[in-house]
Amino acid sequence: MKISGAGSIYNILFTDKEVKNYRDVASAHEELNKVLYMSLLTKGVFDAERGMFCMSTAMTKEDIRFGLDTLETSLREMLPAIAEEAPELI
């Protein structure tokens, strides 16, 4: 898994490659981003379906902690799906 972006806007990409250009992004396992999106959404965290997140100065430390904890929980729950779809990431 890689994270790319600038400033407060970033993307989570399910890839083991270095992300340098749009081809690297396009080769990531997009279906896993959809699974992550639904998992986070059902737990109260909204991101873009493509794995894009945005931090804001309006967010409190508690908001950020909730988001990070929820992301960790969702990724742990996704381990079987990741192992099946993208075993190179395990």
Coordinates of C-alpha atoms in Angstrom, one line a residue:
M1 CA 0.0 0.0 0.0
K2 CA 1.3 3.5 -0.9
I3 CA 0.1 6.9 0.0
S4 CA 0.6 9.8 -2.5
G5 CA -0.5 13.4 -2.6
A6 CA 0.4 16.9 -1.7
G7 CA -0.4 18.9 1.4
S8 CA -3.8 17.9 3.0
I9 CA -5.0 15.9 0.0
Y10 CA -3.8 12.4 -0.4
N11 CA -4.6 9.0 -1.9
I12 CA -4.3 5.5 -0.6
L13 CA -3.2 3.2 -3.3
F14 CA -3.1 -0.6 -3.1
T15 CA 0.1 -1.2 -5.0
D16 CA 3.6 -2.3 -4.2
K17 CA 5.1 -0.1 -6.9
E18 CA 6.6 3.4 -6.4
V19 CA 4.0 5.9 -7.5
K20 CA 5.6 8.3 -10.0
N21 CA 2.9 8.9 -12.7
Y22 CA -0.6 8.2 -13.7
R23 CA 0.3 4.7 -15.1
D24 CA 1.4 3.7 -11.6
V25 CA -1.9 4.9 -10.2
A26 CA -3.8 3.1 -12.9
S27 CA -2.1 -0.2 -12.2
A28 CA -3.1 -0.1 -8.5
H29 CA -5.8 -2.5 -7.3
E30 CA -8.8 -0.2 -7.6
E31 CA -11.3 -2.8 -6.5
L32 CA -9.7 -2.8 -3.0
N33 CA -10.2 1.0 -2.8
K34 CA -14.0 0.3 -3.3
V35 CA -14.0 -2.2 -0.5
L36 CA -12.1 0.2 1.8
Y37 CA -14.5 3.0 0.8
M38 CA -17.6 0.9 1.8
S39 CA -15.9 -0.3 5.0
L40 CA -15.1 3.3 6.1
L41 CA -18.4 4.6 5.1
T42 CA -20.3 2.1 7.2
K43 CA -18.1 3.1 10.2
G44 CA -18.7 6.8 9.8
V45 CA -15.7 7.9 7.8
F46 CA -16.2 9.4 4.3
D47 CA -13.5 9.4 1.7
A48 CA -13.7 9.3 -2.1
E49 CA -14.3 5.9 -3.6
R50 CA -11.0 6.1 -5.4
G51 CA -9.2 6.4 -2.0
M52 CA -8.8 10.1 -1.8
F53 CA -8.8 11.8 1.6
C54 CA -8.6 15.4 2.7
M55 CA -7.4 16.8 6.0
S56 CA -8.8 20.1 7.2
T57 CA -7.9 22.6 9.9
A58 CA -11.5 22.3 11.0
M59 CA -10.7 18.7 12.1
T60 CA -10.0 18.2 15.8
K61 CA -7.4 15.8 17.2
E62 CA -10.3 13.5 18.1
D63 CA -11.6 13.6 14.5
I64 CA -8.2 12.6 13.2
R65 CA -7.7 9.9 15.8
F66 CA -11.2 8.5 14.9
G67 CA -10.3 8.5 11.2
L68 CA -6.9 6.8 11.8
D69 CA -8.4 4.2 14.1
T70 CA -11.2 3.4 11.7
L71 CA -8.8 3.1 8.8
E72 CA -6.7 0.7 10.8
T73 CA -9.7 -1.4 11.7
S74 CA -11.0 -1.5 8.1
L75 CA -7.6 -2.5 6.7
R76 CA -7.3 -5.3 9.3
E77 CA -10.8 -6.5 8.3
M78 CA -9.7 -6.4 4.6
L79 CA -6.7 -8.6 5.0
P80 CA -8.4 -11.7 3.5
A81 CA -9.6 -9.7 0.5
I82 CA -6.1 -8.1 0.1
A83 CA -4.5 -11.5 0.3
E84 CA -6.8 -12.8 -2.4
E85 CA -6.7 -9.8 -4.7
A86 CA -3.2 -8.5 -4.2
P87 CA -1.1 -11.1 -2.3
E88 CA 2.1 -9.1 -3.1
L89 CA 0.9 -6.5 -0.6
I90 CA 0.8 -9.0 2.3

